[in-house]
Coordinates of C-alpha atoms and ligand atoms in Angstrom, one line a residue:
X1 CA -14.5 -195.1 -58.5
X2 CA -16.5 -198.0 -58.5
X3 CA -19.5 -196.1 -57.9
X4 CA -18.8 -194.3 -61.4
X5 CA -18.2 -197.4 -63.0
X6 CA -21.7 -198.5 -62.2
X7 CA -23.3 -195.5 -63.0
X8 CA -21.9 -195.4 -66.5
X9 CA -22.6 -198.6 -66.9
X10 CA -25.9 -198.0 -66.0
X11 CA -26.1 -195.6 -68.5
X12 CA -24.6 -197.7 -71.0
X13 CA -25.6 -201.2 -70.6
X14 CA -29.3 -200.6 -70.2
X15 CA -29.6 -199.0 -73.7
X16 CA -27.9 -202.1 -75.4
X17 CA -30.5 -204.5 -73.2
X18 CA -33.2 -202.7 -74.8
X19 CA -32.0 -203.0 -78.3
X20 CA -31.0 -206.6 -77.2
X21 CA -34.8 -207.2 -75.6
X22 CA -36.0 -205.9 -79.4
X23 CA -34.2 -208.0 -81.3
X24 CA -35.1 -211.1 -79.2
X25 CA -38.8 -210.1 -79.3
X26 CA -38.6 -209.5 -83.2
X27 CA -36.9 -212.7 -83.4
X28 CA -39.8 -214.4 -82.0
X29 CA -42.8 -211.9 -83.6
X30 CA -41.5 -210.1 -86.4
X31 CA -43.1 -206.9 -88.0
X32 CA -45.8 -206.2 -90.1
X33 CA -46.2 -203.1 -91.6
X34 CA -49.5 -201.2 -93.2
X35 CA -47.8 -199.5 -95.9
X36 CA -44.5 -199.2 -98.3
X37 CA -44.4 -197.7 -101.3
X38 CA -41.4 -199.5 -102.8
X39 CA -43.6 -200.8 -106.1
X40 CA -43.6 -196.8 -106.8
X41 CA -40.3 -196.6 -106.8
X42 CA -39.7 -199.8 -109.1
X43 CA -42.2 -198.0 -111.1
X44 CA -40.8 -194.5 -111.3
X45 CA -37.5 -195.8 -111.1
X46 CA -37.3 -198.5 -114.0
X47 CA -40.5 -198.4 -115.7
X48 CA -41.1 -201.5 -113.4
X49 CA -38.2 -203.5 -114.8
X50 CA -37.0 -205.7 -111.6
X51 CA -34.5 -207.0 -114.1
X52 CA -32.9 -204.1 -114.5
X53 CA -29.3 -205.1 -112.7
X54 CA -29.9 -201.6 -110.9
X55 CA -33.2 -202.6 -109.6
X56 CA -31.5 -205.6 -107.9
X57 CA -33.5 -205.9 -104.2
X58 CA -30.2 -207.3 -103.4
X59 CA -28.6 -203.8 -103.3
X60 CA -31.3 -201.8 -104.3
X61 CA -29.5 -198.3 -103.4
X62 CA -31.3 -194.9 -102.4
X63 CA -34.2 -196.3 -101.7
X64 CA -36.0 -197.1 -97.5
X65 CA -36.1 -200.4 -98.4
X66 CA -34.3 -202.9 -100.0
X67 CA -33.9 -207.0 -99.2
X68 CA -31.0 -206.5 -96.6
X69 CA -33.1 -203.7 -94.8
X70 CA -35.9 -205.8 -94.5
X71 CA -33.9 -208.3 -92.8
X72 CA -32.0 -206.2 -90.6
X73 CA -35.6 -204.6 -89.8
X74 CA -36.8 -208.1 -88.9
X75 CA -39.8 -207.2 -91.3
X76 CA -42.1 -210.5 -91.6
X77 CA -45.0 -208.7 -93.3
X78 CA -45.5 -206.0 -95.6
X79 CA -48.3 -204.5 -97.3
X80 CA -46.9 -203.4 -100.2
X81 CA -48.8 -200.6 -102.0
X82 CA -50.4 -201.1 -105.6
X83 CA -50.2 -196.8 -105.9
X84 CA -51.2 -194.9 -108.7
X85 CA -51.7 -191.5 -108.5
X86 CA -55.0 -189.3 -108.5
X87 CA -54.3 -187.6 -111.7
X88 CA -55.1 -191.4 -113.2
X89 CA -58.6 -190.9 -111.9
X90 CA -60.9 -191.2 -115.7
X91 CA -57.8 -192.1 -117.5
X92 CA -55.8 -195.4 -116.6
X93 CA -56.0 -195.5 -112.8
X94 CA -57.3 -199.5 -113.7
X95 CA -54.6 -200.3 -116.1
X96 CA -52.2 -198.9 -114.1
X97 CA -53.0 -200.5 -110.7
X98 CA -53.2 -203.8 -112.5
X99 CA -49.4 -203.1 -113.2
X100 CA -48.1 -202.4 -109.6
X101 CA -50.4 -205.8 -108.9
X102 CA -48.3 -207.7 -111.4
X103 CA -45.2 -206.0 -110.0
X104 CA -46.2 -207.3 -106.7
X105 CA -46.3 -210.7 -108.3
X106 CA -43.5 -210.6 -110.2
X107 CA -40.9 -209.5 -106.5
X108 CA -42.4 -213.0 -105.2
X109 CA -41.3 -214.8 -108.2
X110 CA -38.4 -213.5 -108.5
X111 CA -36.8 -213.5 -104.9
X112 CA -39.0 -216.7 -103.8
X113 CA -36.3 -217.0 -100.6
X114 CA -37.2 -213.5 -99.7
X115 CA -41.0 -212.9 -100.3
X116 CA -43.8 -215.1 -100.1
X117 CA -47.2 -213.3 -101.7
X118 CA -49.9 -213.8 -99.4
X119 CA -53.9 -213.4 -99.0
X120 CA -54.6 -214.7 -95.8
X121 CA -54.1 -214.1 -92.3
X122 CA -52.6 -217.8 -91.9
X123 CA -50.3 -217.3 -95.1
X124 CA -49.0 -214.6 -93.0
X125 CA -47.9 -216.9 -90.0
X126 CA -46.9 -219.3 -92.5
X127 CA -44.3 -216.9 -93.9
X128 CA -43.3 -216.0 -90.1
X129 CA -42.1 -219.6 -89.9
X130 CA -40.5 -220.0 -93.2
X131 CA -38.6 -216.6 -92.1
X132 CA -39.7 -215.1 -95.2
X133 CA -41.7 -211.9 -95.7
X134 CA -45.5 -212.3 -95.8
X135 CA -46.0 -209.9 -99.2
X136 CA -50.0 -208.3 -99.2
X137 CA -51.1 -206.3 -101.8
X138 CA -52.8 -202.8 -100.1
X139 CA -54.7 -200.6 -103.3
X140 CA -54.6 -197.1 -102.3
X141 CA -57.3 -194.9 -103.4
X142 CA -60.9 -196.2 -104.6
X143 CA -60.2 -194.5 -108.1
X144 CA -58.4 -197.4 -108.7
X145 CA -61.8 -199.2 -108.9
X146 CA -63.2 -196.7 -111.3
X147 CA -66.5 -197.0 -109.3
X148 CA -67.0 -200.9 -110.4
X149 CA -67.4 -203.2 -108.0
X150 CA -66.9 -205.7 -110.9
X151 CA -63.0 -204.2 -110.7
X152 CA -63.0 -204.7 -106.9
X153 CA -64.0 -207.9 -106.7
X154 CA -61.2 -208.6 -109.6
X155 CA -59.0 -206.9 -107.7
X156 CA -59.9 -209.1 -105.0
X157 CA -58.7 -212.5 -106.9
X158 CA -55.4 -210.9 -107.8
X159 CA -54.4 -211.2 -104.2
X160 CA -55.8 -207.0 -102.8
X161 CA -56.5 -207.7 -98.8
X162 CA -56.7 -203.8 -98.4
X163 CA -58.3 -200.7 -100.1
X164 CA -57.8 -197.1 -99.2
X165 CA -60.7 -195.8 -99.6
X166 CA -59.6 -192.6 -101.2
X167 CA -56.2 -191.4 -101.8
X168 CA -55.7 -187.3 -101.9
X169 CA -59.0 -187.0 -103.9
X170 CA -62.2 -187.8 -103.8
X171 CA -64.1 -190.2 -105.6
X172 CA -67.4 -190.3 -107.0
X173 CA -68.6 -192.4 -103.9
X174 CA -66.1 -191.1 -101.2
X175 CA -64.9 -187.9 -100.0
X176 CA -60.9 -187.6 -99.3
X177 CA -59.1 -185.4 -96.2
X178 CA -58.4 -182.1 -98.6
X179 CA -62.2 -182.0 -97.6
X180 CA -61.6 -181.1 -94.2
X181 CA -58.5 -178.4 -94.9
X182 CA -61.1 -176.6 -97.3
X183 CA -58.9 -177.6 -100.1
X184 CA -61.5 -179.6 -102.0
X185 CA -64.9 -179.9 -102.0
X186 CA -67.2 -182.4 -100.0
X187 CA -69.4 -184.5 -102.4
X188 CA -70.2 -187.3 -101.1
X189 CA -70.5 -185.8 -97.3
X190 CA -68.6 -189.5 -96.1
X191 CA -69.8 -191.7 -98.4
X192 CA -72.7 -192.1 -101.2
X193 CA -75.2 -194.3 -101.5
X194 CA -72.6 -196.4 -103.9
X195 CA -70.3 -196.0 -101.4
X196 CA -71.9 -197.6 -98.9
X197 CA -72.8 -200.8 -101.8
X198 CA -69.0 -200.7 -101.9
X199 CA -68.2 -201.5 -98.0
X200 CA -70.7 -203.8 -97.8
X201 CA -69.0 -205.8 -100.8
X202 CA -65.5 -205.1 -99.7
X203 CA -67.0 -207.0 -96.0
X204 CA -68.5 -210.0 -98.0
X205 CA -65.4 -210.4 -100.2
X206 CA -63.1 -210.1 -97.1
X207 CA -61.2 -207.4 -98.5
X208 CA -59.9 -204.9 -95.2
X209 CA -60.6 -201.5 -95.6
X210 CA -58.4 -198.4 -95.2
X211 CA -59.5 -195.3 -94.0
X212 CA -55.9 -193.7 -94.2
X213 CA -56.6 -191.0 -96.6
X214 CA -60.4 -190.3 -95.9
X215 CA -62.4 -187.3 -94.6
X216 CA -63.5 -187.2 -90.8
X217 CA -67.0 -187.9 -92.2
X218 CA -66.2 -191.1 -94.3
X219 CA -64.1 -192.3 -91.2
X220 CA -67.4 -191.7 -89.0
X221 CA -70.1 -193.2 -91.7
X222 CA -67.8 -196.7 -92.4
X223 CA -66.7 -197.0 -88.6
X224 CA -70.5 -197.2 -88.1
X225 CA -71.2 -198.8 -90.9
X226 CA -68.5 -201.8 -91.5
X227 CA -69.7 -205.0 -89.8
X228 CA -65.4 -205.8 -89.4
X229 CA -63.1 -203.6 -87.9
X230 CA -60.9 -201.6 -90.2
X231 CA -57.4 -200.0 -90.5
X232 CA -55.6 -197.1 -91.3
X233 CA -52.4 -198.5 -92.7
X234 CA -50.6 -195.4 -92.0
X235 CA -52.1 -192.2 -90.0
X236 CA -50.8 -190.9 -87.1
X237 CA -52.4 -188.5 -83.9
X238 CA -53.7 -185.8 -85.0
X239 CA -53.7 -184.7 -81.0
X240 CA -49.9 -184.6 -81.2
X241 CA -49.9 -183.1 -84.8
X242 CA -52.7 -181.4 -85.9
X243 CA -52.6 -182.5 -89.9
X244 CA -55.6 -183.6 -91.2
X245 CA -53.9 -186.9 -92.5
X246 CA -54.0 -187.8 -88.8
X247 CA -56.4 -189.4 -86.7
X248 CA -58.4 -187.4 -84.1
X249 CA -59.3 -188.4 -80.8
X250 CA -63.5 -188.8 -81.5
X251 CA -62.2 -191.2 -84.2
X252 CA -60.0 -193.3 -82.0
X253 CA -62.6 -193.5 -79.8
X254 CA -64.7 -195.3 -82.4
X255 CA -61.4 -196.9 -83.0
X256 CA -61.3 -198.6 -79.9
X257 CA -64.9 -199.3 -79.8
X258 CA -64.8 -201.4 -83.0
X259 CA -61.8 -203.3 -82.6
X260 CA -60.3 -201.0 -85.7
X261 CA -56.2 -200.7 -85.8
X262 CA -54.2 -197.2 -86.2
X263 CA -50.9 -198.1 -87.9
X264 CA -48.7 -195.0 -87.1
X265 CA -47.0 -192.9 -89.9
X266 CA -43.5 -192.2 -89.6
X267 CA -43.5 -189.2 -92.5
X268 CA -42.3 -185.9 -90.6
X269 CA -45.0 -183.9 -92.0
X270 CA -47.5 -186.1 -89.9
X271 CA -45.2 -186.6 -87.0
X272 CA -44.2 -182.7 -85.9
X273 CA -46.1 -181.4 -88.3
X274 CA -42.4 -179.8 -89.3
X275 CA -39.9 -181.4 -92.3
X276 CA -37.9 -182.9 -89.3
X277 CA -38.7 -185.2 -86.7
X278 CA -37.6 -187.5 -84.5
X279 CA -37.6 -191.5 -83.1
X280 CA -39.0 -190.3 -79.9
X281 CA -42.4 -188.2 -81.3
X282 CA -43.1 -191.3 -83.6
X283 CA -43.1 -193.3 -80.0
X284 CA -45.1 -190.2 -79.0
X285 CA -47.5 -191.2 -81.5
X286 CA -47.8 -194.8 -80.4
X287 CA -47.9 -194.0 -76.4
X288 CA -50.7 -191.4 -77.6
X289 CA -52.9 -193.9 -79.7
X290 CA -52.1 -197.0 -77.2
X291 CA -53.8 -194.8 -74.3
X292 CA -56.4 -193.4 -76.1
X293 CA -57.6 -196.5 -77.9
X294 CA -55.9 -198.9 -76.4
X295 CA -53.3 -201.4 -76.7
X296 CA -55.2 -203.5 -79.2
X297 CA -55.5 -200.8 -82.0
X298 CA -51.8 -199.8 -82.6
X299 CA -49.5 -200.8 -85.3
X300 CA -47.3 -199.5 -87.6
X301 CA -47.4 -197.8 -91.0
X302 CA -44.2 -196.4 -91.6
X303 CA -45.0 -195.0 -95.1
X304 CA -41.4 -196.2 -96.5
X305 CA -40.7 -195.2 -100.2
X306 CA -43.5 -192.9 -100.3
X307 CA -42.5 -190.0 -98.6
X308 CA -39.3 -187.6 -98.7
X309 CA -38.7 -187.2 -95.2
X310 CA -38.5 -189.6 -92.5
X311 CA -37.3 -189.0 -88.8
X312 CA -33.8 -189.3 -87.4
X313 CA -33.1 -192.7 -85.7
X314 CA -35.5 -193.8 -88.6
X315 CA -33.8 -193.5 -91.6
X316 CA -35.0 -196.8 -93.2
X317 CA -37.3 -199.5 -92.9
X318 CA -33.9 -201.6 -91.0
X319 CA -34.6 -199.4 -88.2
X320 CA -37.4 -200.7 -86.3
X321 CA -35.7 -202.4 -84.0
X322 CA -34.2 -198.9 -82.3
X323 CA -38.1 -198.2 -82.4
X324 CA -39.5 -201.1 -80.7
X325 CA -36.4 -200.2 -77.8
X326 CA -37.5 -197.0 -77.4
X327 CA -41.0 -198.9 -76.4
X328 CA -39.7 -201.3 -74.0
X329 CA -37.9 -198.1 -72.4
X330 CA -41.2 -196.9 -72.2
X331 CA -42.4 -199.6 -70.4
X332 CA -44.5 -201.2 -72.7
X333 CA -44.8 -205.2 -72.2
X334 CA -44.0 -207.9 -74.1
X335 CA -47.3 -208.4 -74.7
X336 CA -48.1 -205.1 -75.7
X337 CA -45.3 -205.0 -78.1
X338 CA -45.8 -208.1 -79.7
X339 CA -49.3 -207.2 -80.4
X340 CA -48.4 -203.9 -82.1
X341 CA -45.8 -205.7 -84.0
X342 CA -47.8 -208.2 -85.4
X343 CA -50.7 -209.6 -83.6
X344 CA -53.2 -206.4 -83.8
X345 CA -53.4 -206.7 -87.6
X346 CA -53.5 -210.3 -87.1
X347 CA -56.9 -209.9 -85.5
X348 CA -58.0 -207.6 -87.1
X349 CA -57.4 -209.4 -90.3
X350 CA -58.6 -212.5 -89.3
X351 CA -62.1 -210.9 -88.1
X352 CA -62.2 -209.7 -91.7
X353 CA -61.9 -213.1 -93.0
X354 CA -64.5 -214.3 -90.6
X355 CA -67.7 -211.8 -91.7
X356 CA -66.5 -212.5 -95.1
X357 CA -68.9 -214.5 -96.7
X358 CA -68.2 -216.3 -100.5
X359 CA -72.1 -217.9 -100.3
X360 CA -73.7 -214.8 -100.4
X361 CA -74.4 -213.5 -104.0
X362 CA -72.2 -210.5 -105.5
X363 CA -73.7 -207.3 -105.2
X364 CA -74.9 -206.1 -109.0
X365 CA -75.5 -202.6 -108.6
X366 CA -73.7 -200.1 -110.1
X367 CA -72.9 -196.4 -109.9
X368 CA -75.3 -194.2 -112.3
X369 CA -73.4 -192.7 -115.5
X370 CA -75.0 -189.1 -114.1
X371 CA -72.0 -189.4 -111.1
X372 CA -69.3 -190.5 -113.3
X373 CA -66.9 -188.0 -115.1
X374 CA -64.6 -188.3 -118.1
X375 CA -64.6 -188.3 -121.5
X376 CA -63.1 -191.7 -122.3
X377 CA -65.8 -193.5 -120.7
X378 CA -68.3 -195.8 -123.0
X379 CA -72.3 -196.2 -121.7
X380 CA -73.1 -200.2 -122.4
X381 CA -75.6 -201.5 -120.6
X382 CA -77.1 -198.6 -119.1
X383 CA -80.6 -198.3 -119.4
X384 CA -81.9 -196.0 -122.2
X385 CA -78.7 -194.7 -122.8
X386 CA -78.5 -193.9 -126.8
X387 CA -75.1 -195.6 -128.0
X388 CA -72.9 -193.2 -130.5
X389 CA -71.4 -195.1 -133.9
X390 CA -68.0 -195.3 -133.7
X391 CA -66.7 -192.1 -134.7
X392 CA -64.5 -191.6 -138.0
X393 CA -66.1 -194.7 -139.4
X394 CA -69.3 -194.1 -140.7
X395 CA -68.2 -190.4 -142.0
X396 CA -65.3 -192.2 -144.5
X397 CA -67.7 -195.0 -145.7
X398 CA -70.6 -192.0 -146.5
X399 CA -67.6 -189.7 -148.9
X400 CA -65.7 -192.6 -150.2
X401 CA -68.9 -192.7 -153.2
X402 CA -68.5 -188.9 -153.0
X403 CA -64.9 -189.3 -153.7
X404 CA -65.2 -191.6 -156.9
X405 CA -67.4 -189.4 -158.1
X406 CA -65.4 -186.1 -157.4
X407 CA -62.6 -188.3 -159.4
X408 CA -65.0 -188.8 -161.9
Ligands
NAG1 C1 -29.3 -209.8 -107.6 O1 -27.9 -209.8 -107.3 C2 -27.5 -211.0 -106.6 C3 -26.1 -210.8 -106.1 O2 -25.3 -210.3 -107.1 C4 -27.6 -212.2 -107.6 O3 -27.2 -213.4 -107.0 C5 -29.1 -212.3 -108.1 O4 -29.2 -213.3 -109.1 C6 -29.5 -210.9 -108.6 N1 -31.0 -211.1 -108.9 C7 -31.6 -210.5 -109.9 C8 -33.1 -210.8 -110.0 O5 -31.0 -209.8 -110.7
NAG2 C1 -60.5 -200.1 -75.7 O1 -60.2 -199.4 -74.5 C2 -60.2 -200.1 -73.3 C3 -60.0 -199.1 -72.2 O2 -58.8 -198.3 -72.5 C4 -59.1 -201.1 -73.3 O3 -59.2 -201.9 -72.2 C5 -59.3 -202.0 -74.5 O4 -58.2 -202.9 -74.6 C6 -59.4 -201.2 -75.8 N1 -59.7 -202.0 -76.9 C7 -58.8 -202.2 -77.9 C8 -59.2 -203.0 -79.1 O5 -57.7 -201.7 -77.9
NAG3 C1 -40.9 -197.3 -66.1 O1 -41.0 -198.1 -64.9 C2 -40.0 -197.7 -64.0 C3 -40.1 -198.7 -62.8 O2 -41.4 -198.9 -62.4 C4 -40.2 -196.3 -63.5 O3 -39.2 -195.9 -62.6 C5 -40.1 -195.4 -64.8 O4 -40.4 -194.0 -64.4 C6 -41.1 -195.8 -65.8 N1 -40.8 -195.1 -67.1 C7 -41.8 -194.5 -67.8 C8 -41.3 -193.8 -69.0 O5 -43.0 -194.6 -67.5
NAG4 C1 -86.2 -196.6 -119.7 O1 -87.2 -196.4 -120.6 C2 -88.4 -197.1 -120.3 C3 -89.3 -197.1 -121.5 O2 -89.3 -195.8 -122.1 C4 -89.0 -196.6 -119.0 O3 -90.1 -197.3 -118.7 C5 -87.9 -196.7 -117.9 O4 -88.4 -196.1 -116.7 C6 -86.6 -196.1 -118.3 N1 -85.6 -196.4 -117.4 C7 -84.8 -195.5 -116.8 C8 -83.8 -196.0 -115.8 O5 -84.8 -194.4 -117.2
ZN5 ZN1 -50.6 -192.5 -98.6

């Protein structure tokens, strides 16, 4: 009898250590996460009126993540993303980021007990102690730039600390992942000569950049090229799931190799490569990624509010803690799990900040007017470049005499 007891007990108590051992881990190191796309929500949702009574954070409802969540989540940090998507590209991708920036803002100001915006690596300990929720602004996709580095380094004083490089199409300097399922065309090859104008900018400005979203060859020509390591706020294996969107095992290699940081997707499609999934293949994902490149380059990127399907056992963003369990089941250390929750992007942040550089001059170049598309766009200050009158004008003032006379 006894014997049962302990068995079942066994069975029993040991799952609700682990939870217990998460909580008191969390407690200590909370969680920062690469990506969450609750600003598209606002956005979609209520035209990005937080004042909305509906849009309360409070009780935000049908959504990953709202205020309680986060807090029964024991999220410290968030990169929350400033989305828009590619159909913006030549229209009002700029505009339009600028918004989900100012929304960014605007959920600081107006739960100040909750979120604390920050732009620096010790803003985000300083929110760890205030028990508040470090708030960074991630941009996803370089059309949000519209190819001007004058716009990233803007970007850059309104608080960005990340940049995808591309989201799911390419750019005039970048090529996206559609490249490598022969669903779009390679152009750029990696990236173009612009391209590489724009890492080397995004290094001096200390802005961290994303390679979540990018072709295999961009990943390989910025690994090499990036004199800090950089992240992929939310891409998983693409040894366990073999989606493009993931990262393969050449990659992690260069992962490892430059201190770089994988934070693992939770979105099914990139887990099983199935519309369901499960807890245990998203710690699959992490085991995977922690032996191949090491415990130093795993994090998470649970891609909350930007996706439709999430795995069981992960419902929403207050369900980390049965994921960082799952770890410790694993075996992982304290160590190890404290650096995945937090401590990796610390570094790897912090090394950021460190080849940043605010002496060195701007870099003036620009992209050429042959590599830019849309209609929209004006031409000042390239060279040689004829300007057109406004239209509509100078027709009306030539028949308004022609008119009087017709009168006449
Ligand atoms: C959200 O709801 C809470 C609780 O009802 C209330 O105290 C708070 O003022 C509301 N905040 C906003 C911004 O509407
Ligand atoms: C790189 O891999 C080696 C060997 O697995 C490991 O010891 C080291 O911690 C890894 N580096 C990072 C940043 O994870
Ligand atoms: C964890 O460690 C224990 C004790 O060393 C061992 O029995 C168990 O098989 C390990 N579990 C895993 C998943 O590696
Ligand atoms: C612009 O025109 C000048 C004079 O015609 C010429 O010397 C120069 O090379 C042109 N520049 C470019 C960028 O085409
Ligand atoms: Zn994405």
């Amino acid at each position: 009898m006894w014997n049962l007891w302990f068995w079942f007990c066994l069975a029993l108590c040991t799952a609700d250590h682990f939870r217990d051992e998460a909580e008191r881990i969390m407690s200590q190191t909370p969680l920062i996460d690469g990506h969450n796309d609750l600003p598209w929500q606002i956005l979609t949702r209520f035209n990005g009126q937080l004042q909305n009574p509906k849009a309360n954070l409070t009780q935000l409802e049908g959504t990953h993540t709202n205020i309680p969540k986060l807090k029964a989540g024991f999220v410290g940090g968030q990169f929350w993303s400033a989305y828009v998507p590619c159909n913006t590209q030549n229209k009002d991708a700029v505009k339009r980021t600028l918004e989900q920036i100012d929304l960014i803002h605007r959920m600081c100001q107006t739960y100040p007990e909750t979120f604390l915006c920050a732009t620096s690596s010790s803003n985000i300990r300083q929110a760890f102690q205030q028990k508040k929720v470090a708030s960074l602004i991630g941009v996803e996709g370089g059309h949000s730039i519209d190819s001007s580095l004058g716009v990233l380094r803007t970007m850059y004083h309104l608080g960005m600390r990340y940049m995808t490089l591309t989201h799911s199409c390419n750019v005039p300097w970048a090529d996206n992942w559609l490249v490598d399922r022969g669903d779009d065309n390679p152009q750029s090859h990696g990236i173009s000569k612009f391209g590489e104008d724009v890492i080397k900018e995004m290094n001096r400005l200390g802005i961290m950049i994303d390679l979540a979203h990018v072709s295999e060859a961009t990943m390989k020509a910025v690994l090499t090229l990036s004199q800090a390591p950089v992240i992929f706020s939310h891409s998983s294996a693409y040894q366990l799931c073999h989606h493009k969107r993931n990262v393969p095992d050449n990659i992690l290699q260069l992962v490892n190799e430059t201190r770089s940081l994988v934070m693992v997707n939770f979105y099914n499609e990139y887990v099983s490569c199935q519309n369901v999934a499960t807890l245990s293949q998203v710690a699959d994902h992490l085991d995977y990624i922690k032996k191949v490149a090491g415990p130093g380059a795993v994090g998470f990127g649970g891609d909350y509010d930007g996706v439709d399907n999430v795995p069981t056992g992960l419902q929403d963003v207050s369900t980390y803690p049965d994921l960082i369990a799952e770890l410790l089941r694993r075996n992982w250390t304290e160590t190890e799990v404290k650096d995945a929750l937090a401590y990796n992007l610390l570094r790897v942040f912090e090394e950021v900040e460190k080849v940043s550089d605010h002496n060195a001059l701007p870099n003036e170049n620009f992209i050429q007017l042959s590599e830019l598309e849309g209609s929209c766009r004006t031409s000042y200050g390239y060279p040689n470049h004829s300007y057109q009158h406004r239209p509509g004008v100078l027709p009306v003032v030539l028949a308004l005499p022609l008119l009087y006379l017709w009168l006449l």
